Coordinates of C-alpha atoms in Angstrom, one line a residue:
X28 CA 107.8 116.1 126.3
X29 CA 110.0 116.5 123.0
X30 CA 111.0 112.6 121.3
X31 CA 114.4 113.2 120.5
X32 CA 114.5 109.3 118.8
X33 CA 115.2 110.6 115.1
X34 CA 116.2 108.5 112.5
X35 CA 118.6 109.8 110.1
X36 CA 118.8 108.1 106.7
X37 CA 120.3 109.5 103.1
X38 CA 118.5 110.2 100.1
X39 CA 120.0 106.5 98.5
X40 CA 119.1 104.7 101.5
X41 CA 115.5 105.7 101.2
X42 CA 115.4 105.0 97.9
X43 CA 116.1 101.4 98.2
X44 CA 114.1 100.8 101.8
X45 CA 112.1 97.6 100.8
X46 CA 113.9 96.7 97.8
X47 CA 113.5 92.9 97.0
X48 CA 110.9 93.1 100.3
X49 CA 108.0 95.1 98.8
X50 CA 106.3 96.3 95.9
X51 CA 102.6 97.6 95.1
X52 CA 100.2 96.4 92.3
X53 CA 98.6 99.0 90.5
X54 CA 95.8 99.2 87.6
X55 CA 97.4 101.0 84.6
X56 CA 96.0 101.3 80.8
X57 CA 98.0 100.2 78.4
X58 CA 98.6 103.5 76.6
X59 CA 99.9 104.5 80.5
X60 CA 102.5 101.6 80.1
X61 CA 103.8 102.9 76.6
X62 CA 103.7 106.2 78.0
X63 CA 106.1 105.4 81.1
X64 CA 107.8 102.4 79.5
X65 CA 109.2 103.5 76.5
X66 CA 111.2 100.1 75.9
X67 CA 107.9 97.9 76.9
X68 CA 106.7 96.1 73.6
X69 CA 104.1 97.6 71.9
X70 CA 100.6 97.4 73.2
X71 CA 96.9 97.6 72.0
X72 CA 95.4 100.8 73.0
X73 CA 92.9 101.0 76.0
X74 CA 93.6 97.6 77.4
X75 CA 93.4 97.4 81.5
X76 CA 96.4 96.0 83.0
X77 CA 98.0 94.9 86.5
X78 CA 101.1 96.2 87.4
X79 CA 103.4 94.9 90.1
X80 CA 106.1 97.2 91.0
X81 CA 109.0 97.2 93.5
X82 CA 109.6 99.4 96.1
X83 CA 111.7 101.9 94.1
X84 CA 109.2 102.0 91.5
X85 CA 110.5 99.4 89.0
X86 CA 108.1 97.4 87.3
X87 CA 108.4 93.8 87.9
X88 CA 105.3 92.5 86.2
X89 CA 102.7 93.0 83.7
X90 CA 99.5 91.4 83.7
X91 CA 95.6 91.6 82.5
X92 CA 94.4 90.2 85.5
X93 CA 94.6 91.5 89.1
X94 CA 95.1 88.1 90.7
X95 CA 97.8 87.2 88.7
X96 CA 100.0 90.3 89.6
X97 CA 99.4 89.2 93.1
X98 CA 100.7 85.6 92.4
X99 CA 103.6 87.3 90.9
X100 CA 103.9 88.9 94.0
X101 CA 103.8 85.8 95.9
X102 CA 106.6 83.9 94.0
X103 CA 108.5 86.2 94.2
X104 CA 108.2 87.2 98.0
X105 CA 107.4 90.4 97.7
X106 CA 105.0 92.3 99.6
X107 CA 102.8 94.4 98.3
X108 CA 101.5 97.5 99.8
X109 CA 98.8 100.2 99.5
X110 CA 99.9 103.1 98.0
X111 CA 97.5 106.0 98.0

């Protein structure tokens, strides 16, 4: 037996599925930051960092400790999620 129950979205309403709902917290280096964030201040090299990003991939938050980023996270009611 074939589910027909398909949901059909667009390219734009994908990208913004859990926008302002959910983000994810990842562990970046600092060099990766000046690498994807042109515009971020500047950084000393080979420091670990916590990231908290939204849904679409925007970064929200920048932090050196995990918990913090989480915190973040919580203020701002956003949930993260595990991306793998």
């Amino acid at each position: 037996m074939a589910l027909d129950n398909k949901i059909h979205i667009t390219k734009d309403e994908l990208a913004h599925l859990g926008a302002g709902q959910v983000g994810y917290i990842r562990k970046m280096t600092s060099d990766e930051v000046q690498e994807r964030f042109p515009d971020a201040p500047k950084l000393e090299s080979g420091i670990d960092l916590w990231a908290l990003f939204g849904a679409d991939g925007t970064p929200l938050f920048l932090s050196d400790d995990q918990s913090t980023a989480y915190v973040k996270a919580a203020e701002d009611e956003i949930s993260p999620v595990s991306v793998h």
